Amino acid sequence: MNSGQNQQVFRTLLNAMSAPGKTFAFDTAEWSDRLSSAPLSPACAAICLSLLDGASPISVFQMPESVAPWLLRHCRVPISSPEQAVFALGTGKHWDWDQNLLNIGSEEEPEKGATLILELDSLSDGAPLQLTGPGIASSRTAAPRLAPGFVNFWHKQQGLYPRGIDLILCCRNECLCLPRSISIHADREN
């Protein structure tokens, strides 16, 4: 990707982080040739190409074997243990929310908490979640298809704030972000 494409992806991610739970699409048409070889969705590949570099170790969980070599080749990112990773990449349907091994930062350096990038089957037909907090006027409903245990994980994480992890959820050419600063509850009305 060229610098203009990287800036486009980064701007889209900034917009998604500042409007938690809202779905944003990447315009990947002009660089689909570069993304077509990726063993990831276009959104996930674009995010990796834009955010990852040699100074941002990543941990890869339950992804196809071709993902780690692709990341090394195209992003020049070191693969690391979950505890040392700045980023983590996994699939939403296999993610074990009960066993989070990722770095959540410290009281002195909460910004050291990892960013988890998850590939999902859908950003809109999972169990409805009610989101509140910064970037949300009153509340917002989002329904990404996440593995069981997510809401319990998030409630535990809220007790650690400002420590925690941020989530970037990807499906096809879209993303949805859940920064650690928001509150999430199961939508009991649906």
mmCIF file with all atom_site columns, N, CA and C in Angstrom, residues 141-172:
data_model
loop_
_atom_site.group_PDB
_atom_site.id
_atom_site.type_symbol
_atom_site.label_atom_id
_atom_site.label_alt_id
_atom_site.label_comp_id
_atom_site.label_asym_id
_atom_site.label_entity_id
_atom_site.label_seq_id
_atom_site.pdbx_PDB_ins_code
_atom_site.Cartn_x
_atom_site.Cartn_y
_atom_site.Cartn_z
_atom_site.occupancy
_atom_site.B_iso_or_equiv
_atom_site.pdbx_formal_charge
_atom_site.auth_seq_id
_atom_site.auth_comp_id
_atom_site.auth_asym_id
_atom_site.auth_atom_id
_atom_site.pdbx_PDB_model_num
ATOM 1  N N  . THR A 1 141 ? -26.452 0.325   19.826 1.00 0.00 ? 141 THR A N  1
ATOM 2  C CA . THR A 1 141 ? -26.543 -1.131  19.746 1.00 0.00 ? 141 THR A CA 1
ATOM 3  C C  . THR A 1 141 ? -25.612 -1.619  18.650 1.00 0.00 ? 141 THR A C  1
ATOM 4  N N  . ALA A 1 142 ? -24.841 -2.635  18.959 1.00 0.00 ? 142 ALA A N  1
ATOM 5  C CA . ALA A 1 142 ? -23.982 -3.307  17.983 1.00 0.00 ? 142 ALA A CA 1
ATOM 6  C C  . ALA A 1 142 ? -24.203 -4.800  18.157 1.00 0.00 ? 142 ALA A C  1
ATOM 7  N N  . ALA A 1 143 ? -24.021 -5.553  17.088 1.00 0.00 ? 143 ALA A N  1
ATOM 8  C CA . ALA A 1 143 ? -24.264 -6.997  17.166 1.00 0.00 ? 143 ALA A CA 1
ATOM 9  C C  . ALA A 1 143 ? -23.206 -7.796  16.416 1.00 0.00 ? 143 ALA A C  1
ATOM 10 N N  . PRO A 1 144 ? -21.921 -7.609  16.742 1.00 0.00 ? 144 PRO A N  1
ATOM 11 C CA . PRO A 1 144 ? -20.902 -8.434  16.100 1.00 0.00 ? 144 PRO A CA 1
ATOM 12 C C  . PRO A 1 144 ? -21.029 -9.881  16.576 1.00 0.00 ? 144 PRO A C  1
ATOM 13 N N  . ARG A 1 145 ? -20.727 -10.823 15.700 1.00 0.00 ? 145 ARG A N  1
ATOM 14 C CA . ARG A 1 145 ? -20.826 -12.239 16.067 1.00 0.00 ? 145 ARG A CA 1
ATOM 15 C C  . ARG A 1 145 ? -19.547 -12.653 16.800 1.00 0.00 ? 145 ARG A C  1
ATOM 16 N N  . LEU A 1 146 ? -19.592 -12.570 18.125 1.00 0.00 ? 146 LEU A N  1
ATOM 17 C CA . LEU A 1 146 ? -18.449 -12.889 18.978 1.00 0.00 ? 146 LEU A CA 1
ATOM 18 C C  . LEU A 1 146 ? -18.669 -14.218 19.689 1.00 0.00 ? 146 LEU A C  1
ATOM 19 N N  . ALA A 1 147 ? -17.578 -14.864 20.070 1.00 0.00 ? 147 ALA A N  1
ATOM 20 C CA . ALA A 1 147 ? -17.654 -16.133 20.794 1.00 0.00 ? 147 ALA A CA 1
ATOM 21 C C  . ALA A 1 147 ? -18.295 -15.912 22.162 1.00 0.00 ? 147 ALA A C  1
ATOM 22 N N  . PRO A 1 148 ? -18.919 -16.956 22.721 1.00 0.00 ? 148 PRO A N  1
ATOM 23 C CA . PRO A 1 148 ? -19.527 -16.847 24.054 1.00 0.00 ? 148 PRO A CA 1
ATOM 24 C C  . PRO A 1 148 ? -18.508 -16.382 25.095 1.00 0.00 ? 148 PRO A C  1
ATOM 25 N N  . GLY A 1 149 ? -18.994 -15.670 26.070 1.00 0.00 ? 149 GLY A N  1
ATOM 26 C CA . GLY A 1 149 ? -18.153 -15.202 27.165 1.00 0.00 ? 149 GLY A CA 1
ATOM 27 C C  . GLY A 1 149 ? -17.648 -13.780 26.999 1.00 0.00 ? 149 GLY A C  1
ATOM 28 N N  . PHE A 1 150 ? -17.953 -13.150 25.866 1.00 0.00 ? 150 PHE A N  1
ATOM 29 C CA . PHE A 1 150 ? -17.424 -11.804 25.621 1.00 0.00 ? 150 PHE A CA 1
ATOM 30 C C  . PHE A 1 150 ? -17.916 -10.787 26.648 1.00 0.00 ? 150 PHE A C  1
ATOM 31 N N  . VAL A 1 151 ? -19.217 -10.764 26.920 1.00 0.00 ? 151 VAL A N  1
ATOM 32 C CA . VAL A 1 151 ? -19.760 -9.750  27.838 1.00 0.00 ? 151 VAL A CA 1
ATOM 33 C C  . VAL A 1 151 ? -19.142 -9.908  29.229 1.00 0.00 ? 151 VAL A C  1
ATOM 34 N N  . ASN A 1 152 ? -18.994 -11.134 29.708 1.00 0.00 ? 152 ASN A N  1
ATOM 35 C CA . ASN A 1 152 ? -18.350 -11.348 31.015 1.00 0.00 ? 152 ASN A CA 1
ATOM 36 C C  . ASN A 1 152 ? -16.906 -10.855 30.999 1.00 0.00 ? 152 ASN A C  1
ATOM 37 N N  . PHE A 1 153 ? -16.191 -11.170 29.916 1.00 0.00 ? 153 PHE A N  1
ATOM 38 C CA . PHE A 1 153 ? -14.817 -10.683 29.777 1.00 0.00 ? 153 PHE A CA 1
ATOM 39 C C  . PHE A 1 153 ? -14.781 -9.157  29.861 1.00 0.00 ? 153 PHE A C  1
ATOM 40 N N  . TRP A 1 154 ? -15.685 -8.500  29.130 1.00 0.00 ? 154 TRP A N  1
ATOM 41 C CA . TRP A 1 154 ? -15.673 -7.033  29.089 1.00 0.00 ? 154 TRP A CA 1
ATOM 42 C C  . TRP A 1 154 ? -15.986 -6.444  30.462 1.00 0.00 ? 154 TRP A C  1
ATOM 43 N N  . HIS A 1 155 ? -16.917 -7.060  31.195 1.00 0.00 ? 155 HIS A N  1
ATOM 44 C CA . HIS A 1 155 ? -17.235 -6.561  32.543 1.00 0.00 ? 155 HIS A CA 1
ATOM 45 C C  . HIS A 1 155 ? -16.015 -6.654  33.450 1.00 0.00 ? 155 HIS A C  1
ATOM 46 N N  . LYS A 1 156 ? -15.274 -7.754  33.363 1.00 0.00 ? 156 LYS A N  1
ATOM 47 C CA . LYS A 1 156 ? -14.050 -7.888  34.163 1.00 0.00 ? 156 LYS A CA 1
ATOM 48 C C  . LYS A 1 156 ? -13.032 -6.831  33.755 1.00 0.00 ? 156 LYS A C  1
ATOM 49 N N  . GLN A 1 157 ? -12.921 -6.620  32.441 1.00 0.00 ? 157 GLN A N  1
ATOM 50 C CA . GLN A 1 157 ? -11.965 -5.630  31.943 1.00 0.00 ? 157 GLN A CA 1
ATOM 51 C C  . GLN A 1 157 ? -12.322 -4.231  32.437 1.00 0.00 ? 157 GLN A C  1
ATOM 52 N N  . GLN A 1 158 ? -13.600 -3.894  32.505 1.00 0.00 ? 158 GLN A N  1
ATOM 53 C CA . GLN A 1 158 ? -14.033 -2.571  32.958 1.00 0.00 ? 158 GLN A CA 1
ATOM 54 C C  . GLN A 1 158 ? -13.545 -2.281  34.371 1.00 0.00 ? 158 GLN A C  1
ATOM 55 N N  . GLY A 1 159 ? -13.453 -3.311  35.194 1.00 0.00 ? 159 GLY A N  1
ATOM 56 C CA . GLY A 1 159 ? -12.958 -3.132  36.549 1.00 0.00 ? 159 GLY A CA 1
ATOM 57 C C  . GLY A 1 159 ? -11.475 -2.809  36.610 1.00 0.00 ? 159 GLY A C  1
ATOM 58 N N  . LEU A 1 160 ? -10.766 -3.006  35.511 1.00 0.00 ? 160 LEU A N  1
ATOM 59 C CA . LEU A 1 160 ? -9.328  -2.743  35.452 1.00 0.00 ? 160 LEU A CA 1
ATOM 60 C C  . LEU A 1 160 ? -8.994  -1.402  34.797 1.00 0.00 ? 160 LEU A C  1
ATOM 61 N N  . TYR A 1 161 ? -10.015 -0.733  34.255 1.00 0.00 ? 161 TYR A N  1
ATOM 62 C CA . TYR A 1 161 ? -9.782  0.490   33.487 1.00 0.00 ? 161 TYR A CA 1
ATOM 63 C C  . TYR A 1 161 ? -8.971  1.499   34.300 1.00 0.00 ? 161 TYR A C  1
ATOM 64 N N  . PRO A 1 162 ? -7.978  2.156   33.717 1.00 0.00 ? 162 PRO A N  1
ATOM 65 C CA . PRO A 1 162 ? -7.679  2.351   32.305 1.00 0.00 ? 162 PRO A CA 1
ATOM 66 C C  . PRO A 1 162 ? -6.873  1.242   31.647 1.00 0.00 ? 162 PRO A C  1
ATOM 67 N N  . ARG A 1 163 ? -6.503  0.207   32.410 1.00 0.00 ? 163 ARG A N  1
ATOM 68 C CA . ARG A 1 163 ? -5.830  -0.929  31.777 1.00 0.00 ? 163 ARG A CA 1
ATOM 69 C C  . ARG A 1 163 ? -6.850  -1.707  30.961 1.00 0.00 ? 163 ARG A C  1
ATOM 70 N N  . GLY A 1 164 ? -6.379  -2.533  30.047 1.00 0.00 ? 164 GLY A N  1
ATOM 71 C CA . GLY A 1 164 ? -7.272  -3.356  29.240 1.00 0.00 ? 164 GLY A CA 1
ATOM 72 C C  . GLY A 1 164 ? -6.794  -3.467  27.811 1.00 0.00 ? 164 GLY A C  1
ATOM 73 N N  . ILE A 1 165 ? -7.633  -4.065  26.985 1.00 0.00 ? 165 ILE A N  1
ATOM 74 C CA . ILE A 1 165 ? -7.317  -4.195  25.566 1.00 0.00 ? 165 ILE A CA 1
ATOM 75 C C  . ILE A 1 165 ? -8.386  -3.473  24.750 1.00 0.00 ? 165 ILE A C  1
ATOM 76 N N  . ASP A 1 166 ? -7.994  -3.048  23.569 1.00 0.00 ? 166 ASP A N  1
ATOM 77 C CA . ASP A 1 166 ? -8.920  -2.457  22.608 1.00 0.00 ? 166 ASP A CA 1
ATOM 78 C C  . ASP A 1 166 ? -9.191  -3.498  21.533 1.00 0.00 ? 166 ASP A C  1
ATOM 79 N N  . LEU A 1 167 ? -10.387 -3.470  20.959 1.00 0.00 ? 167 LEU A N  1
ATOM 80 C CA . LEU A 1 167 ? -10.753 -4.437  19.923 1.00 0.00 ? 167 LEU A CA 1
ATOM 81 C C  . LEU A 1 167 ? -10.997 -3.752  18.588 1.00 0.00 ? 167 LEU A C  1
ATOM 82 N N  . ILE A 1 168 ? -10.471 -4.363  17.534 1.00 0.00 ? 168 ILE A N  1
ATOM 83 C CA . ILE A 1 168 ? -10.804 -3.998  16.160 1.00 0.00 ? 168 ILE A CA 1
ATOM 84 C C  . ILE A 1 168 ? -11.401 -5.253  15.543 1.00 0.00 ? 168 ILE A C  1
ATOM 85 N N  . LEU A 1 169 ? -12.672 -5.199  15.191 1.00 0.00 ? 169 LEU A N  1
ATOM 86 C CA . LEU A 1 169 ? -13.385 -6.345  14.626 1.00 0.00 ? 169 LEU A CA 1
ATOM 87 C C  . LEU A 1 169 ? -13.512 -6.148  13.124 1.00 0.00 ? 169 LEU A C  1
ATOM 88 N N  . CYS A 1 170 ? -13.180 -7.180  12.358 1.00 0.00 ? 170 CYS A N  1
ATOM 89 C CA . CYS A 1 170 ? -13.161 -7.088  10.893 1.00 0.00 ? 170 CYS A CA 1
ATOM 90 C C  . CYS A 1 170 ? -14.050 -8.147  10.266 1.00 0.00 ? 170 CYS A C  1
ATOM 91 N N  . CYS A 1 171 ? -14.697 -7.776  9.189  1.00 0.00 ? 171 CYS A N  1
ATOM 92 C CA . CYS A 1 171 ? -15.460 -8.711  8.365  1.00 0.00 ? 171 CYS A CA 1
ATOM 93 C C  . CYS A 1 171 ? -15.497 -8.132  6.949  1.00 0.00 ? 171 CYS A C  1
ATOM 94 N N  . ARG A 1 172 ? -15.084 -8.933  5.987  1.00 0.00 ? 172 ARG A N  1
ATOM 95 C CA . ARG A 1 172 ? -14.989 -8.489  4.592  1.00 0.00 ? 172 ARG A CA 1
ATOM 96 C C  . ARG A 1 172 ? -14.208 -7.175  4.510  1.00 0.00 ? 172 ARG A C  1
#
